[in-house]
CSV table of C-alpha atoms and ligand atoms in Angstrom, one decimal:
chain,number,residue,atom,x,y,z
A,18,UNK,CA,26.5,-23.0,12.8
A,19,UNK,CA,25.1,-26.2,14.7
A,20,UNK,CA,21.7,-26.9,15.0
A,21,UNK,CA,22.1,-26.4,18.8
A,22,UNK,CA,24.0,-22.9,18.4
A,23,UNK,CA,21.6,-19.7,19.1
A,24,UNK,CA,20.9,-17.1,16.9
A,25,UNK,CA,23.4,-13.9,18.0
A,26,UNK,CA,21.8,-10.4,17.5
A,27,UNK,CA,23.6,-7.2,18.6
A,28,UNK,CA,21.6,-4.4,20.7
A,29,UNK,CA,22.2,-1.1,21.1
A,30,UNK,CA,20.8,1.0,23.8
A,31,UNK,CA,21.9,3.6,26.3
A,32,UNK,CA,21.7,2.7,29.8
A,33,UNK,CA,23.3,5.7,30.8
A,34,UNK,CA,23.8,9.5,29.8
A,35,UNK,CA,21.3,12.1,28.4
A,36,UNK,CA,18.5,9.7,26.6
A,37,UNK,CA,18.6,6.6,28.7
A,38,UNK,CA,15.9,6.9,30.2
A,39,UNK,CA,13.8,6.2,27.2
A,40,UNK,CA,16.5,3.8,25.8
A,41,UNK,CA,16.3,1.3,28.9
A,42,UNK,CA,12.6,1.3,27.9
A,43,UNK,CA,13.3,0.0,24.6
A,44,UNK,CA,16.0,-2.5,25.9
A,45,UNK,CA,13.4,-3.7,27.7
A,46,UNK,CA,10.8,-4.2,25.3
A,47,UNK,CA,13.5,-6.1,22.8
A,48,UNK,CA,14.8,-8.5,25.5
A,49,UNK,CA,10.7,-9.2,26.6
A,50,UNK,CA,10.7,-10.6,22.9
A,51,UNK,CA,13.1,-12.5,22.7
A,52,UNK,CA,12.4,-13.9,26.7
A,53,UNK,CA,8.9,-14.7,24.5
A,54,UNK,CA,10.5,-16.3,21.6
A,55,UNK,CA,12.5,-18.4,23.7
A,56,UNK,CA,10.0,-19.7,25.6
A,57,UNK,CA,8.1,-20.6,22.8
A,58,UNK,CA,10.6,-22.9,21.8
A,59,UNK,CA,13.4,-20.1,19.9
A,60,UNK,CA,13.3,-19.9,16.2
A,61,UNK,CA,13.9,-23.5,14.5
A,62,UNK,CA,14.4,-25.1,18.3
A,63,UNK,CA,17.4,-22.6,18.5
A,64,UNK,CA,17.0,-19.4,20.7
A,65,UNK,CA,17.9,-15.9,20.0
A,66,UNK,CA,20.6,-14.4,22.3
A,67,UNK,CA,21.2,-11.1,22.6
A,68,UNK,CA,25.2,-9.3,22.8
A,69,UNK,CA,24.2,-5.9,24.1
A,70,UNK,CA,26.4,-2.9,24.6
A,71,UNK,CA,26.0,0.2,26.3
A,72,UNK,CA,27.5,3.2,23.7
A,73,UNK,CA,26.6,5.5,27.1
A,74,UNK,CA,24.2,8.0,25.1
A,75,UNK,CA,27.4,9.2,23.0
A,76,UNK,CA,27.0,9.4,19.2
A,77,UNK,CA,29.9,8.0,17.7
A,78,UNK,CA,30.2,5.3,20.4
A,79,UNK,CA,26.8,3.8,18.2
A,80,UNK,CA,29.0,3.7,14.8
A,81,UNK,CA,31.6,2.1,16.6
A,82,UNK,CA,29.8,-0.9,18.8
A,83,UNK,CA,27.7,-1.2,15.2
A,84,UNK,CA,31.3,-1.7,13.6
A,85,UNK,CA,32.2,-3.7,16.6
A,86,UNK,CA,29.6,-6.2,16.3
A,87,UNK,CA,29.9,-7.0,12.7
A,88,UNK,CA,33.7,-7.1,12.4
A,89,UNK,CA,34.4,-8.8,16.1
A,90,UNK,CA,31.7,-10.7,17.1
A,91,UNK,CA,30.3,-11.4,14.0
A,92,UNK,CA,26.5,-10.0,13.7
A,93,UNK,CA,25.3,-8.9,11.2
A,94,UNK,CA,21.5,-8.2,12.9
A,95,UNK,CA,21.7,-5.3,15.1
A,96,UNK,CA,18.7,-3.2,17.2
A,97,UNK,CA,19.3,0.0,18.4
A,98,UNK,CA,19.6,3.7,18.8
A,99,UNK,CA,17.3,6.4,19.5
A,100,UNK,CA,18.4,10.0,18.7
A,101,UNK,CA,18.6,10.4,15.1
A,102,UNK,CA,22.2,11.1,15.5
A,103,UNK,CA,22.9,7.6,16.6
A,104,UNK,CA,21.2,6.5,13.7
A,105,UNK,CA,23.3,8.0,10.8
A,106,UNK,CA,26.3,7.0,12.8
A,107,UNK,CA,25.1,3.4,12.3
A,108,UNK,CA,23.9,3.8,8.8
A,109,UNK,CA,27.4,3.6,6.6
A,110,UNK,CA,28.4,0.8,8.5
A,111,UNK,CA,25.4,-1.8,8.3
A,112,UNK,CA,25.1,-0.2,4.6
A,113,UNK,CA,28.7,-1.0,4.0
A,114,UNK,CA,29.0,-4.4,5.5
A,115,UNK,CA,25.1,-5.0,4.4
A,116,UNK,CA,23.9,-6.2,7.7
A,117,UNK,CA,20.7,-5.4,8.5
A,118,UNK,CA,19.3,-2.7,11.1
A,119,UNK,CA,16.3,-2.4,13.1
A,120,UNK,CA,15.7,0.7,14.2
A,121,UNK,CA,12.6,1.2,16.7
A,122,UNK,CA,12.3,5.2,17.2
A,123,UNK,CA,9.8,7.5,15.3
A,124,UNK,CA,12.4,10.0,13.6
A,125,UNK,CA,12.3,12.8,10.6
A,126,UNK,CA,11.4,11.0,7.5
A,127,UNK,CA,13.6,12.2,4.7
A,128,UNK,CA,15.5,8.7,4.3
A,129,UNK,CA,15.6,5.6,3.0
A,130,UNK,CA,18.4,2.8,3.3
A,131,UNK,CA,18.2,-1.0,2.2
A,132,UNK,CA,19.8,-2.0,5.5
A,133,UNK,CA,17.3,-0.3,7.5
A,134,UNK,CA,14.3,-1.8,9.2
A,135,UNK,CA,11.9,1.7,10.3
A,136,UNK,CA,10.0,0.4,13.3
A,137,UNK,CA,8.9,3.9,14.5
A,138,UNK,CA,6.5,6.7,13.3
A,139,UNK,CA,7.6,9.2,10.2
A,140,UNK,CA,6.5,12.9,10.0
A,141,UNK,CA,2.8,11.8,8.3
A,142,UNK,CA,1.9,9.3,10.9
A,143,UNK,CA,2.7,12.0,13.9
A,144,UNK,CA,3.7,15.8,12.9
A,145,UNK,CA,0.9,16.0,10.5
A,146,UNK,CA,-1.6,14.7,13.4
A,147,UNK,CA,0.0,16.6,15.9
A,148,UNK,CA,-0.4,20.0,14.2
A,149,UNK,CA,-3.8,19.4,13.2
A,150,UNK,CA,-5.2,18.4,16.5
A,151,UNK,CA,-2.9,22.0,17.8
A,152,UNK,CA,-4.4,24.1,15.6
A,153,UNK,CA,-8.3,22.9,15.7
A,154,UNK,CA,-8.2,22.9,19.7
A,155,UNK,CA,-5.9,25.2,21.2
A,156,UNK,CA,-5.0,27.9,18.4
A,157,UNK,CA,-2.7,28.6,15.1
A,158,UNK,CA,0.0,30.3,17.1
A,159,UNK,CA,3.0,27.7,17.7
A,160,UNK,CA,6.5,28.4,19.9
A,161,UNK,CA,9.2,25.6,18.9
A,162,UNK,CA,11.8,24.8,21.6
A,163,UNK,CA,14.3,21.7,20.4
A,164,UNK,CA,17.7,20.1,20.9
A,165,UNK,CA,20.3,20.9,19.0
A,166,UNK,CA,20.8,17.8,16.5
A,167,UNK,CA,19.2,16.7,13.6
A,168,UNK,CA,15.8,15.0,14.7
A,169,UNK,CA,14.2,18.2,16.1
A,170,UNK,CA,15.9,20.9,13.0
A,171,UNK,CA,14.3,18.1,10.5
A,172,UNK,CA,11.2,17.7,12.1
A,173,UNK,CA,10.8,21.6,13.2
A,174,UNK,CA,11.2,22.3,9.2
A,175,UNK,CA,8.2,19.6,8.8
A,176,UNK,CA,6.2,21.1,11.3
A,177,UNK,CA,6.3,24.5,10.3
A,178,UNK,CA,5.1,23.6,7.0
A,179,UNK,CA,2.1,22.1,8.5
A,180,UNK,CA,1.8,24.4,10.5
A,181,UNK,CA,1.5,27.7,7.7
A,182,UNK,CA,-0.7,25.2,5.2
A,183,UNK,CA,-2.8,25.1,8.1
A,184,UNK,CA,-3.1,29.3,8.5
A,185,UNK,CA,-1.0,29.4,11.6
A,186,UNK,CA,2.4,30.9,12.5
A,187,UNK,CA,5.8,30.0,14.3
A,188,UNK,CA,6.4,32.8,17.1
A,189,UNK,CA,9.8,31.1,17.6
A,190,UNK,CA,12.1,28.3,16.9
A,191,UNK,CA,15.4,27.5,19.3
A,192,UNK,CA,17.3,24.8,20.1
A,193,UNK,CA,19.5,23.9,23.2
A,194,UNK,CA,22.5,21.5,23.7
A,195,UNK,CA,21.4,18.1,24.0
A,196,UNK,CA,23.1,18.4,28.0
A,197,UNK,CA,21.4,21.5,28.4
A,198,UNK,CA,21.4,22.5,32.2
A,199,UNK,CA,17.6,23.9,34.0
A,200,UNK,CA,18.7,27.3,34.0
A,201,UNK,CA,19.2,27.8,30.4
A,202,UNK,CA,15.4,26.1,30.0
A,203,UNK,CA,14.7,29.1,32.2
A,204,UNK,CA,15.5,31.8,29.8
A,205,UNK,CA,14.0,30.1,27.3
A,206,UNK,CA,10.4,29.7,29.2
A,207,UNK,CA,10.7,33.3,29.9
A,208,UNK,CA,11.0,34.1,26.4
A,209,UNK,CA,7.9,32.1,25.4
A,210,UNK,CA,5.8,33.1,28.2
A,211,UNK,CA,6.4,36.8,26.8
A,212,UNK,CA,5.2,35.6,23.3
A,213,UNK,CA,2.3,34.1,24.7
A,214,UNK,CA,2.1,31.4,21.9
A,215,UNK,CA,-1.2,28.4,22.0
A,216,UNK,CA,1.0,26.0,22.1
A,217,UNK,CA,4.4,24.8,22.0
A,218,UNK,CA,5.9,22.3,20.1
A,219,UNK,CA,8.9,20.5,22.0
A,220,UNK,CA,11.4,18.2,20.0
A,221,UNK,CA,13.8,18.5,23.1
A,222,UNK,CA,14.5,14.8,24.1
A,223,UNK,CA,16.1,12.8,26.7
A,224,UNK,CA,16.8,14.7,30.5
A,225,UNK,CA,16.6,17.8,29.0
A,226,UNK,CA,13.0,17.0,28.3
A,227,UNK,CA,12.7,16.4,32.0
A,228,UNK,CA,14.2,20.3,32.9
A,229,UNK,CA,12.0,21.9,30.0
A,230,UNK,CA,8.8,20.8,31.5
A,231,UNK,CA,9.6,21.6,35.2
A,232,UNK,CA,10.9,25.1,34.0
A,233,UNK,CA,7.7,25.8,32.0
A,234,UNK,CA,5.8,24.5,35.3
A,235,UNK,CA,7.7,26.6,37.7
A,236,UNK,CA,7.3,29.6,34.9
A,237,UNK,CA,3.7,29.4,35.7
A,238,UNK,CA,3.4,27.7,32.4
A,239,UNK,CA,-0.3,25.6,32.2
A,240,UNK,CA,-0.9,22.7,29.8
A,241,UNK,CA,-4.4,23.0,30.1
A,242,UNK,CA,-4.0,26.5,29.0
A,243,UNK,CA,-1.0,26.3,26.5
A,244,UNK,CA,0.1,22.6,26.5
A,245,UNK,CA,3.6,21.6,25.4
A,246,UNK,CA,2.9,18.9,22.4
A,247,UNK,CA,5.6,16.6,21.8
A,248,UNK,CA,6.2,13.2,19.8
A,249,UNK,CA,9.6,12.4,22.5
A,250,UNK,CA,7.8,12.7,25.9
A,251,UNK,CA,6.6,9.0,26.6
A,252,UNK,CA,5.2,7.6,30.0
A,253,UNK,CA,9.1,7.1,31.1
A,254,UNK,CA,9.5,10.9,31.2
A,255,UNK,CA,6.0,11.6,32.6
A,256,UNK,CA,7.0,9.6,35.1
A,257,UNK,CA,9.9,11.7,36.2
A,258,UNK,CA,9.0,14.8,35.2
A,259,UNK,CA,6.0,14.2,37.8
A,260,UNK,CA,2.1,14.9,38.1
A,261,UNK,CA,1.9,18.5,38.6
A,262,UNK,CA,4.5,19.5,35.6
A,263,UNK,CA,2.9,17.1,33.4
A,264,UNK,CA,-1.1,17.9,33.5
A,265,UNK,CA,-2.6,19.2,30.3
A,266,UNK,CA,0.7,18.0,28.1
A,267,UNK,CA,0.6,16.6,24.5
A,268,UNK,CA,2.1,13.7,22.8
A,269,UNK,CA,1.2,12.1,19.5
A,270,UNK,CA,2.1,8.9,19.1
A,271,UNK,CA,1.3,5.1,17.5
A,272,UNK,CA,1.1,3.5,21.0
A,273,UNK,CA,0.1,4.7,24.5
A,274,UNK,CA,0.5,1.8,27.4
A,275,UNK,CA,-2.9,2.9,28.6
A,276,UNK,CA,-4.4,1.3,25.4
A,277,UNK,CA,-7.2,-1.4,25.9
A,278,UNK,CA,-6.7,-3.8,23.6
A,279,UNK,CA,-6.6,-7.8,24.0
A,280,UNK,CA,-2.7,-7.6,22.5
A,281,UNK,CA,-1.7,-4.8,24.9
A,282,UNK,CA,-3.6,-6.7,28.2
A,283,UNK,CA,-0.9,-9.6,27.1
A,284,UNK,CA,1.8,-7.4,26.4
A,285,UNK,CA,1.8,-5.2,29.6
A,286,UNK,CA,1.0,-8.7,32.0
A,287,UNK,CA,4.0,-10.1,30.4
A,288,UNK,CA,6.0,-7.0,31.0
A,289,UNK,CA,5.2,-6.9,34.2
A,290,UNK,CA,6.0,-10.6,34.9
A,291,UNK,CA,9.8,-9.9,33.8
A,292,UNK,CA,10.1,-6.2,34.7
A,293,UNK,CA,7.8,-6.1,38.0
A,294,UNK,CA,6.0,-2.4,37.0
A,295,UNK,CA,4.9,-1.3,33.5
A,296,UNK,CA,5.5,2.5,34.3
A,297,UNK,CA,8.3,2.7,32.0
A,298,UNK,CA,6.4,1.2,29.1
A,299,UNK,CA,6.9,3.8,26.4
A,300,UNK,CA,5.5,3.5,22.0
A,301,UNK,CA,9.3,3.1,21.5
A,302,UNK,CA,9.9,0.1,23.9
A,303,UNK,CA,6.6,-1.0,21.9
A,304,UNK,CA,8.2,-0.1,19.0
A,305,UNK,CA,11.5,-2.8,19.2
A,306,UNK,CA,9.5,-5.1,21.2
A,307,UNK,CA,7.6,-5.6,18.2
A,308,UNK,CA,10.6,-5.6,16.0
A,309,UNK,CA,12.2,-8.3,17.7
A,310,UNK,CA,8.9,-10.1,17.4
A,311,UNK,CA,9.0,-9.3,13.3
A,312,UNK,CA,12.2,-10.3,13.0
A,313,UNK,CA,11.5,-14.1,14.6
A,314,UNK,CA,8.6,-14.6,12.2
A,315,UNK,CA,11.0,-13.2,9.5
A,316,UNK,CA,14.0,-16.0,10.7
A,317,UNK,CA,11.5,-18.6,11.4
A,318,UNK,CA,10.9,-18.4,7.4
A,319,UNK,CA,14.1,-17.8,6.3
A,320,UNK,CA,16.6,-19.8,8.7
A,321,UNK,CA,19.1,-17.5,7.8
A,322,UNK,CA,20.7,-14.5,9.1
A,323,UNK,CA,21.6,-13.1,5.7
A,324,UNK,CA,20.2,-9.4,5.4
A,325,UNK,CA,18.4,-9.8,2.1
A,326,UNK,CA,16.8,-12.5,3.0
A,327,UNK,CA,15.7,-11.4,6.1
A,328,UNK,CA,14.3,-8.2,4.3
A,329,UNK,CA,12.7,-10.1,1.4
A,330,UNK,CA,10.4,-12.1,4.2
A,331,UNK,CA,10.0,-8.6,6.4
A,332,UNK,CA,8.4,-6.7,3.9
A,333,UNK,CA,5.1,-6.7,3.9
A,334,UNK,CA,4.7,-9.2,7.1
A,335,UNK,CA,1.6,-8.0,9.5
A,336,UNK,CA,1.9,-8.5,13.5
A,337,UNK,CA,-0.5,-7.9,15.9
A,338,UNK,CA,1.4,-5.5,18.0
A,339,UNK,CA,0.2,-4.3,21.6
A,340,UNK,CA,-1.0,-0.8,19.2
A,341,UNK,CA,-3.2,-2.9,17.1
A,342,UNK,CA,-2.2,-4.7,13.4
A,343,UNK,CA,1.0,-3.3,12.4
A,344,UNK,CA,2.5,-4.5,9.2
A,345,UNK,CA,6.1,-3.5,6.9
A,346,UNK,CA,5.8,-1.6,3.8
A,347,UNK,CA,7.2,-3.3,1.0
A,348,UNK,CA,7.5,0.0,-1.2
A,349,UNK,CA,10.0,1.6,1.9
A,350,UNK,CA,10.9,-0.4,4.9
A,351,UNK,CA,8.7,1.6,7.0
A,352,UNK,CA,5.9,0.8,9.0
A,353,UNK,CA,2.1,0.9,8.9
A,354,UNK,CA,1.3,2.4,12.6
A,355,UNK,CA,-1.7,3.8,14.1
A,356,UNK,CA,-1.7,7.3,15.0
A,357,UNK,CA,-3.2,8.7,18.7
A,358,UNK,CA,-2.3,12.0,20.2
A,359,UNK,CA,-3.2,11.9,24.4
A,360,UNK,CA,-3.0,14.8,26.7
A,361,UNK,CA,-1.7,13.9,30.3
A,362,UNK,CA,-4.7,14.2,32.8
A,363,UNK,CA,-4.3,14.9,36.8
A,364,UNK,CA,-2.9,11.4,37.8
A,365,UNK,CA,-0.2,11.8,35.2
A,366,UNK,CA,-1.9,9.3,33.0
A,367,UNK,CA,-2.1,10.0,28.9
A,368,UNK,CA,-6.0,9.9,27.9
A,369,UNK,CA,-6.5,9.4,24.2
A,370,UNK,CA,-8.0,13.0,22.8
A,371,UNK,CA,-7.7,11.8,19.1
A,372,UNK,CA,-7.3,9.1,17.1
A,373,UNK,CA,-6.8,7.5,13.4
A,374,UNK,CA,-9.6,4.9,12.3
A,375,UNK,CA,-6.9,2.9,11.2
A,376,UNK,CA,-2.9,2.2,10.6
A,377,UNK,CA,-1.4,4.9,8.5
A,378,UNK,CA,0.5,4.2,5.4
A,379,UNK,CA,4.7,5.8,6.3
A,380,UNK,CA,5.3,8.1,3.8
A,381,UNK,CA,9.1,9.1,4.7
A,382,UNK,CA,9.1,11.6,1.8
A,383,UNK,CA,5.8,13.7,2.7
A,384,UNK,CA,4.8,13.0,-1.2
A,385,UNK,CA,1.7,13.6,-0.5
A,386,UNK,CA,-0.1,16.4,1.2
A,387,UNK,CA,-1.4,15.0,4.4
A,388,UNK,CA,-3.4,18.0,6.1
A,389,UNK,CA,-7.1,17.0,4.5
A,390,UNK,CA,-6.3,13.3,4.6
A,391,UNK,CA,-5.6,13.3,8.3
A,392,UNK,CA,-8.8,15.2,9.3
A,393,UNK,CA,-11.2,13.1,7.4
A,394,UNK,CA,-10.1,9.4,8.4
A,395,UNK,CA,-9.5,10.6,12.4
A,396,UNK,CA,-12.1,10.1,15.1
A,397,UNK,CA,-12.3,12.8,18.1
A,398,UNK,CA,-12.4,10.9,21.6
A,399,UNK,CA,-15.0,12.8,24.1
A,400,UNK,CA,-13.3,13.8,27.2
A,401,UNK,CA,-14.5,11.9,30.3
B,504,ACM,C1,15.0,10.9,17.3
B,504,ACM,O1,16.1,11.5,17.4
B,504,ACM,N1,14.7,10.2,16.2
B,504,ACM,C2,14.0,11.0,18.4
């Protein structure tokens, strides 16, 4: 490479099919980095320039353009992916050619690779929350309604464990395909509104997180009364799921965009600049913004693109991420995140309800028993 030569890394998001909508949010947030990196002069006077594809929300089209940009075009740094799925297509492949992954999506814990930078939030740093804050203000008595792949069956199997060390019961646990059409949310709302749960915990993602929420509306379903509590509906689903479905919904997560904060005020203005609206802004478009930004500081010490390197200065490197100070755990790859868990109020907005006093260590594993740690380091916010 000459000195003039940018710095190639491959991206992989979905700008079309079932979960683009939250994937185009994430695109976003990694090319915002790198527009910032680049303006600040690149990385050694060089700048970073993305080779994105579009693997069109399709599982094995992630292995493929993974395999594709190490073999071809000759990457061997790659962001992507957002279902779970996607993921452990990805996983042999930057394993076997030992590139090195960023992956910006909270997921199901239970996982560990060298090659694999874990930008999002693991089961202790939202699931534990999220069942907590379910059971100490709306009830013990939990519906579960997922899609059918390995994120929500993983992280349904976590949640009912917090869920019964808590006292509490699952009235009901099903999943739809991923392409699931409105009707058959239909049947599904009608069987919960017969049970007549406290709350229900959704791990469906992409459109069909859109069609649950306006069947459960049109159900006469109330998320004041029995909120849906999710970790996969973001302010890009809000958005088109619209005000009246949303009111009263859950969702736990390390970043909301109506955060005030000096880091998200720069983040958000700078968004905006490049994007022209912030409504899409989503914790996992924060998530591989910050990523790309970890990664610069991570070449900027290295110089090189070489994985082990790369991961040697990553781990334990701190950022101050539009959530607050974020850092890499050397012990797993993981991440240090905050943990918040906002209802949506009647402009569609999320308002915090609960959050952590400060980042929470990942613990991908679950070793230790989260329930008692969780309610003694969190802070309730006082509705307005
Ligand atoms: C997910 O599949 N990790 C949301």
């Amino acid at each position: 490479m000459t000195d003039e030569e940018p710095w190639r890394v491959g991206v992989l998001f979905s700008t079309s099919g079932v979960t683009s909508i939250i994937e185009k949010s994430q695109l976003k947030g990694a090319m915002l980095a790198i527009d910032e990196i680049n303006d600040a002069g690149g990385v050694r006077g060089r700048p970073i320039t993305p080779v994105c594809y579009n693997p069109g929300s399709v599982t094995s089209k992630y292995g493929e353009l993974a395999e594709k940009l190490i073999r071809e075009d000759r990457i061997n740094v790659i962001f992507g992916c957002y279902m779970s799925s996607s993921r452990k297509e990805v996983l042999p492949i930057v394993e076997r050619r030992n590139a090195l992954f960023f992956y910006p999506t909270l997921y199901e814990g239970f996982e560990y690779s060298p090659n694999v930078m874990y930008g999002g939030a693991t089961p202790n740093q939202n699931s534990v929350p999220l069942g907590n804050h379910l059971m100490e203000c709306y009830g013990r008595r939990i519906y579960f309604v997922g899609s059918d792949y390995i994120y929500p069956r993983e992280s349904n199997r976590v949640m009912r464990h917090v869920i019964r060390q808590g006292g509490g019961e699952v009235l009901g646990e099903e999943y739809l395909p991923l392409r699931a059409t409105p009707s058959m949310f239909k049947d599904v709302v009608d069987r919960i509104m017969e049970c007549k749960p406290d709350a229900i915990f959704s791990t469906v993602v992409g459109q069909g997180c859109i069609n649950f929420y306006r069947a459960y509306h049109q159900a006469g379903g109330n998320g004041l009364d029995c909120p849906i509590a999710s970790l996969t509906t973001n302010e890009a689903e809000i958005e088109e799921i619209g005000i009246e479905a949303s009111e009263g919904h859950i969702t736990a997560a390390p970043y909301f965009r109506n955060l005030s904060s000096a880091s998200n005020t720069r983040f958000l203005s700078s968004y905006q600049a490049k994007f022209q609206s912030t409504s899409d802004v989503t914790s996992c478009c924060e998530a591989a913004y910050t990523q790309m930004h970890l990664f610069g500081m991570a070449l900027e010490a290295t110089g090189e693109m070489d994985a082990d390197s790369l991961r040697a200065s990553l781990l334990g490197t701190s950022f101050e991420a539009p959530q607050g100070t974020i850092s890499v755990d050397p012990d797993n790859n993981h991440t240090y995140l905050h943990a918040l868990i906002a209802r949506v109020d009647k402009h569609g907005q999320f308002v915090i309800a609960h959050k952590v006093r400060q980042s929470i260590k990942p613990d991908p594993y679950l070793v230790y028993p989260a329930v008692n740690d969780w309610k003694f380091r969190t802070q309730k916010v006082e509705s307005s």
